Coordinates of C-alpha atoms and ligand atoms in Angstrom, one line a residue:
M169 CA 0.2 0.3 0.2
N170 CA 1.0 3.2 -0.8
P171 CA 1.4 6.0 2.3
L172 CA -1.2 8.0 1.5
P173 CA -0.8 11.3 0.1
P174 CA -0.7 14.1 2.6
L175 CA -4.6 16.6 2.8
A176 CA -3.3 20.2 2.1
R177 CA -4.9 21.8 4.3
S178 CA -3.6 25.2 5.2
V179 CA -5.0 25.8 1.1
H180 CA -7.6 24.7 0.4
T181 CA -8.8 27.1 4.1
A182 CA -7.1 30.0 2.1
Y183 CA -8.9 28.6 -1.0
A184 CA -12.5 28.7 0.8
K185 CA -11.7 31.8 1.8
N186 CA -10.4 33.5 -1.2
A187 CA -14.3 32.4 -2.5
L188 CA -15.9 33.8 0.1
V189 CA -14.2 37.0 0.1
R190 CA -15.4 37.0 -4.1
L191 CA -18.5 36.5 -3.6
P192 CA -20.3 39.4 -3.3
G193 CA -18.8 41.3 -6.8
S194 CA -17.2 38.6 -9.1
L195 CA -19.6 35.4 -9.2
G196 CA -22.6 36.9 -11.2
N197 CA -23.4 34.0 -13.3
V198 CA -23.9 32.0 -10.5
D199 CA -26.1 34.3 -8.5
A200 CA -28.8 31.6 -8.7
S201 CA -27.5 28.5 -6.3
R202 CA -25.3 32.3 -4.5
M203 CA -26.4 30.4 -0.7
A204 CA -24.6 26.8 -2.4
I205 CA -21.9 28.2 -3.1
V206 CA -21.8 30.3 0.9
F207 CA -22.9 26.7 1.7
Y208 CA -19.9 25.4 0.2
C209 CA -17.2 27.6 1.5
I210 CA -18.0 28.2 5.2
G211 CA -19.0 23.9 4.6
T212 CA -15.1 23.6 4.2
L213 CA -13.4 26.0 6.5
D214 CA -15.5 23.6 9.5
L215 CA -14.7 20.4 8.4
L216 CA -11.3 21.5 8.2
G217 CA -11.8 22.7 11.7
V218 CA -10.8 26.7 10.9
L219 CA -13.8 27.9 10.7
Q220 CA -13.4 29.5 14.6
D221 CA -9.9 30.0 14.9
Q222 CA -8.5 31.1 11.5
T223 CA -11.1 34.0 10.2
T224 CA -12.3 36.5 12.5
E225 CA -15.3 38.0 14.1
M226 CA -16.1 40.2 11.6
E227 CA -16.1 37.8 8.6
R228 CA -18.2 35.5 10.6
L229 CA -20.2 38.4 11.3
S230 CA -20.9 39.9 7.5
W231 CA -21.1 36.4 6.4
R232 CA -24.5 35.5 9.1
N233 CA -25.7 38.9 8.3
W234 CA -25.4 38.3 3.8
I235 CA -27.4 34.5 5.2
W236 CA -30.3 36.7 7.1
E237 CA -30.4 39.8 4.2
Q238 CA -31.3 36.5 1.5
Y239 CA -34.2 35.5 4.6
A240 CA -37.9 36.7 2.6
A241 CA -40.7 36.5 4.5
G242 CA -44.6 36.4 2.7
R243 CA -47.7 34.4 2.0
Y244 CA -45.4 31.8 2.1
G245 CA -44.0 31.8 4.8
T246 CA -41.0 32.4 5.6
G247 CA -37.4 31.2 4.2
F248 CA -34.4 31.9 2.4
K249 CA -33.5 33.3 -1.3
P250 CA -30.2 31.5 -3.1
G251 CA -29.1 35.3 -3.7
P252 CA -30.1 39.0 -3.3
F253 CA -30.3 38.6 -7.6
M254 CA -33.6 36.8 -7.0
S255 CA -35.4 39.6 -5.6
T256 CA -34.8 42.6 -8.1
N257 CA -35.2 40.4 -11.0
S258 CA -38.8 39.3 -9.8
G259 CA -40.0 41.7 -7.9
H260 CA -40.5 38.3 -5.4
D261 CA -38.9 37.4 -2.6
T262 CA -39.8 34.4 -2.8
P263 CA -38.2 31.7 -0.8
H264 CA -36.3 28.4 -2.2
I265 CA -36.6 24.6 -0.4
I266 CA -32.9 24.1 -0.8
M267 CA -30.5 26.8 -0.1
T268 CA -33.4 27.6 3.1
Y269 CA -31.3 24.2 3.6
T270 CA -28.7 25.5 2.9
A271 CA -28.6 29.0 4.4
L272 CA -29.7 27.3 8.3
L273 CA -26.5 24.6 8.5
S274 CA -24.4 27.8 7.3
L275 CA -26.1 29.2 10.2
S276 CA -25.2 26.7 12.4
M277 CA -21.7 26.5 11.4
L278 CA -21.0 30.3 11.6
R279 CA -23.2 29.3 16.2
D280 CA -26.1 31.7 14.9
D281 CA -28.2 32.7 17.9
F282 CA -31.7 32.0 15.3
S283 CA -32.9 34.5 17.3
R284 CA -33.9 36.1 13.8
L285 CA -35.7 33.2 12.5
N286 CA -40.1 32.9 12.4
R287 CA -40.4 29.0 13.8
Q288 CA -44.1 28.7 12.3
G289 CA -43.1 30.2 8.9
L290 CA -40.7 27.9 7.5
L291 CA -43.2 25.9 8.6
R292 CA -45.6 27.2 6.8
F293 CA -43.5 27.6 3.8
V294 CA -42.1 24.0 4.1
A295 CA -46.1 22.6 3.8
S296 CA -46.3 25.6 0.6
C297 CA -43.9 23.6 -0.8
Q298 CA -45.6 20.3 -1.1
N299 CA -47.4 19.1 -4.0
S300 CA -50.9 16.7 -4.5
N301 CA -48.6 13.9 -4.5
G302 CA -46.2 13.8 -1.5
S303 CA -42.7 15.4 -4.6
F304 CA -41.8 19.0 -3.1
S305 CA -41.1 22.3 -5.2
N306 CA -38.7 24.8 -4.9
T307 CA -40.7 27.6 -4.1
P308 CA -44.2 27.4 -3.3
N309 CA -47.6 26.7 -4.9
G310 CA -45.4 24.4 -7.5
G311 CA -42.8 26.7 -8.4
G312 CA -39.6 25.9 -9.9
D313 CA -38.7 21.3 -10.7
S314 CA -39.8 18.2 -8.0
D315 CA -37.0 16.5 -7.6
L316 CA -36.5 14.4 -5.2
R317 CA -33.7 17.8 -3.5
N318 CA -36.1 19.4 -2.7
L319 CA -38.2 16.7 -0.5
Y320 CA -35.0 16.5 1.7
S321 CA -34.5 19.4 2.0
A322 CA -37.7 19.6 3.1
F323 CA -37.5 16.4 4.7
S324 CA -34.1 18.2 6.7
I325 CA -35.6 21.3 8.0
C326 CA -38.3 19.4 10.0
S327 CA -36.3 16.9 10.7
L328 CA -34.1 20.2 12.5
L329 CA -36.9 21.6 13.9
G330 CA -37.9 18.4 15.5
D331 CA -41.6 19.5 13.6
W332 CA -43.4 16.7 10.9
S333 CA -46.7 18.2 11.8
S334 CA -47.2 20.5 8.7
I335 CA -45.7 18.2 5.5
D336 CA -48.0 15.2 4.6
V337 CA -45.1 12.7 6.2
E338 CA -47.1 9.2 4.5
S339 CA -47.5 11.2 1.3
A340 CA -44.0 11.7 0.8
I341 CA -42.4 8.6 1.3
A342 CA -45.0 7.4 -1.6
F343 CA -43.4 9.7 -4.1
V344 CA -39.7 7.9 -2.9
A345 CA -40.5 4.7 -3.4
S346 CA -41.8 6.0 -6.2
C347 CA -38.9 7.0 -7.2
R348 CA -36.9 3.1 -6.9
T349 CA -35.5 1.2 -10.3
Y350 CA -35.3 -2.3 -10.4
E351 CA -31.2 -1.9 -10.1
G352 CA -31.9 -0.5 -6.0
G353 CA -31.3 3.1 -7.1
Y354 CA -33.2 6.2 -7.5
G355 CA -33.7 8.3 -10.1
Q356 CA -35.0 12.2 -10.3
L357 CA -38.4 11.0 -11.0
P358 CA -40.6 8.2 -11.3
S359 CA -39.3 6.1 -14.0
C360 CA -35.4 7.8 -14.4
E361 CA -32.3 6.4 -14.6
A362 CA -30.9 5.6 -11.1
Q363 CA -28.2 7.9 -10.2
G364 CA -25.7 8.3 -7.2
G365 CA -26.9 11.6 -5.5
T366 CA -30.7 10.9 -5.5
T367 CA -30.2 7.3 -4.4
Y368 CA -28.6 9.3 -1.3
L369 CA -31.8 12.2 -1.6
A370 CA -34.3 9.0 -1.2
I371 CA -32.5 7.0 1.6
A372 CA -31.7 9.9 3.7
A373 CA -34.8 10.8 4.0
L374 CA -35.8 7.9 4.6
H375 CA -34.2 7.6 7.3
L376 CA -34.8 11.1 8.3
A377 CA -38.4 10.3 8.6
P378 CA -40.4 9.4 11.5
P379 CA -41.4 5.2 11.3
G380 CA -44.4 4.4 9.7
P381 CA -46.4 1.8 10.1
R382 CA -44.0 -0.4 8.4
P383 CA -40.3 -0.4 7.5
R384 CA -39.6 2.7 5.9
L385 CA -37.0 -0.1 3.5
S386 CA -37.6 -4.4 3.1
T387 CA -34.6 -6.4 3.9
A388 CA -34.8 -7.2 0.7
E389 CA -34.2 -2.9 -0.9
R390 CA -32.1 -2.8 1.9
A391 CA -29.7 -5.2 -0.1
R392 CA -30.4 -4.5 -3.4
S393 CA -29.1 -0.9 -2.4
E394 CA -26.7 -2.1 -1.1
H395 CA -25.0 -4.2 -4.2
W396 CA -26.0 -1.4 -5.9
L397 CA -23.9 1.5 -4.3
V398 CA -20.6 -1.1 -3.7
H399 CA -21.0 -1.8 -7.4
S400 CA -20.3 1.8 -8.2
Q401 CA -17.3 2.2 -6.2
D402 CA -14.5 1.7 -9.8
A403 CA -11.2 0.3 -9.1
S404 CA -9.5 3.4 -8.4
G405 CA -11.2 4.0 -5.6
G406 CA -13.5 6.6 -6.3
F407 CA -17.2 6.6 -7.1
R408 CA -19.1 6.5 -10.0
G409 CA -22.6 8.2 -10.2
R410 CA -24.3 6.0 -13.1
T411 CA -23.6 2.3 -14.1
G412 CA -20.3 2.7 -16.5
K413 CA -20.0 6.4 -16.1
A414 CA -17.0 7.9 -15.0
P415 CA -15.9 8.4 -11.4
D416 CA -16.1 11.6 -9.7
A417 CA -15.5 12.8 -5.9
C418 CA -19.0 14.0 -5.0
Y419 CA -20.3 10.8 -5.9
C420 CA -17.9 9.2 -3.7
F421 CA -20.2 12.0 -1.8
W422 CA -23.1 11.0 -2.4
G423 CA -22.5 7.2 -2.2
G424 CA -20.2 7.0 0.7
A425 CA -22.4 9.1 2.3
A426 CA -25.8 6.4 1.4
L427 CA -23.5 3.4 2.6
Q428 CA -22.8 5.3 5.6
I429 CA -26.6 6.0 6.2
L430 CA -27.6 1.7 5.6
S431 CA -24.4 1.3 7.8
A432 CA -23.0 -0.9 4.7
H433 CA -19.8 1.6 5.3
D434 CA -17.5 -1.9 5.5
K435 CA -18.2 -3.4 3.0
I436 CA -16.2 -0.4 0.7
N437 CA -11.8 0.3 -0.1
A438 CA -11.8 3.1 2.5
Y439 CA -9.1 3.6 1.6
A440 CA -8.2 3.5 -2.0
F441 CA -11.3 5.8 -1.5
T442 CA -9.2 8.0 0.7
E443 CA -6.8 7.9 -2.1
F444 CA -8.6 8.2 -5.0
I445 CA -10.1 11.5 -3.1
A446 CA -5.7 13.3 -2.0
A447 CA -5.8 12.5 -6.2
C448 CA -8.4 15.1 -6.9
Q449 CA -6.7 18.4 -5.0
F450 CA -5.7 20.7 -6.8
P451 CA -2.1 21.9 -6.1
Y452 CA -3.4 25.7 -6.1
G453 CA -6.5 24.8 -3.3
G454 CA -9.7 23.5 -3.3
L455 CA -10.8 19.9 -4.8
A456 CA -11.4 18.3 -8.5
K457 CA -14.3 16.8 -9.9
A458 CA -11.8 14.1 -10.6
P459 CA -7.0 14.1 -10.8
G460 CA -5.9 16.7 -12.6
Q461 CA -9.0 18.6 -12.9
P462 CA -9.8 21.9 -11.7
S463 CA -11.2 22.7 -8.3
D464 CA -14.5 24.2 -7.4
P465 CA -16.9 24.7 -3.9
H466 CA -18.5 22.0 -4.3
H467 CA -16.7 19.1 -5.1
T468 CA -14.2 21.1 -2.2
Y469 CA -17.2 20.0 0.0
L470 CA -18.1 16.9 -1.0
S471 CA -15.2 15.3 -1.6
L472 CA -13.8 16.6 2.7
A473 CA -17.4 15.1 3.7
A474 CA -16.4 12.1 1.3
A475 CA -13.3 12.0 3.7
A476 CA -14.6 13.0 7.4
M477 CA -17.0 9.6 7.4
Y478 CA -13.4 7.1 5.9
A479 CA -10.5 8.5 6.6
P480 CA -10.5 7.8 10.3
R481 CA -11.6 4.3 9.3
L482 CA -7.8 3.9 8.3
D483 CA -5.2 2.1 9.6
M484 CA -3.9 4.7 11.9
S485 CA -0.1 3.1 11.1
A486 CA -1.0 4.3 8.0
R487 CA 1.8 7.0 6.8
G488 CA 0.4 10.5 6.7
Y489 CA -2.9 9.8 8.9
G490 CA -2.5 12.3 11.1
Q491 CA -3.3 14.9 8.7
W492 CA -6.9 12.9 7.1
D493 CA -8.6 13.0 10.8
F494 CA -12.1 14.9 11.0
A495 CA -14.5 15.5 13.7
P496 CA -17.3 13.1 13.1
F497 CA -19.5 13.8 10.9
N498 CA -23.6 13.1 10.3
P499 CA -23.9 11.7 6.9
L500 CA -28.2 12.2 6.5
L501 CA -27.9 16.2 6.8
N502 CA -24.7 16.1 5.4
A503 CA -22.6 18.4 8.0
R504 CA -20.7 17.9 10.5
E505 CA -22.5 16.2 14.8
D506 CA -21.7 19.2 16.5
T507 CA -22.8 21.8 13.9
I508 CA -26.3 18.8 13.9
R509 CA -25.4 19.8 18.0
W510 CA -26.2 23.3 17.8
A511 CA -29.2 23.6 15.2
R512 CA -30.6 20.6 16.9
S513 CA -30.9 23.0 19.4
H514 CA -31.0 26.6 18.5
I515 CA -33.5 25.9 16.1
P516 CA -36.6 24.5 17.6
A517 CA -38.9 26.9 19.6
R518 CA -38.3 27.0 23.0
R519 CA -41.1 24.6 24.1
F520 CA -41.9 25.0 28.6
Ligands
ZN159 ZN1 -18.9 15.5 -9.8

């Protein structure tokens, strides 16, 4: 076994900080998902364990304030917009469900006290995104796409709030089941091809949901999903998003996290997995989808999150191990355990 290449922590830290500083001006063409980029960059600093001691109080305050500036209230309740562009262009302050999930986690990483959050408004917004077939749209009343990303975000928000009363959980579960394919994976929508990302979203949603009348997955279904996921790892150690495609670091997260949730993480090669991620490091900072490619915030965060789940399982005697050590990670909600604990103790309404 070759020694694991070192994790270049300081260049990845500089990369994420630089991307956050540049955000207000130069990322105009990706404005529609600016909140997601903020999440990936702050999340990268959180995973690297440098958010509290290698950023200033002023920086953290300005990031929290920027996120709260995207908080919008309307007839459909309250949530977060993707960025400032959306309101000036459309004339509406429409919250977006995926951006609301990423905003809540980012604020939790920044240890916000959530005193500005309207919990009832948030529940009303989540409910307004649910469609009659159980799926969720990304904006209220059937607006935008209605694939599993929105459903997963809705379930994550209800889980963080500890309140599922505003949505129809069983019809949502039936929608997830309708996206299942014969391979044991899940597609974006019913009768779509199985894909690693949506398979994670489906499996995580089924495990976030409160217990139902019967198990969310039968023993046979579990085994088939596990088999499909385990076989998504190819000889390089990386995961493919679809059968027959090239491995990609973000699928190391989607597939690796789904296997963690299914308690089947011991069935893949964690060393080759981490070695693939190590090879995706870009020399000037950040991580890429594959070795030799340029880095981006999305692949940087997801590949470090993947490493956070598998690297600590490596043989302690392996050279380079120490640099790959991470704080415990929550595969269901996609953040460090201590960040999730903060969210769970500050987001829900206090009940006396
Ligand atoms: Zn990717």
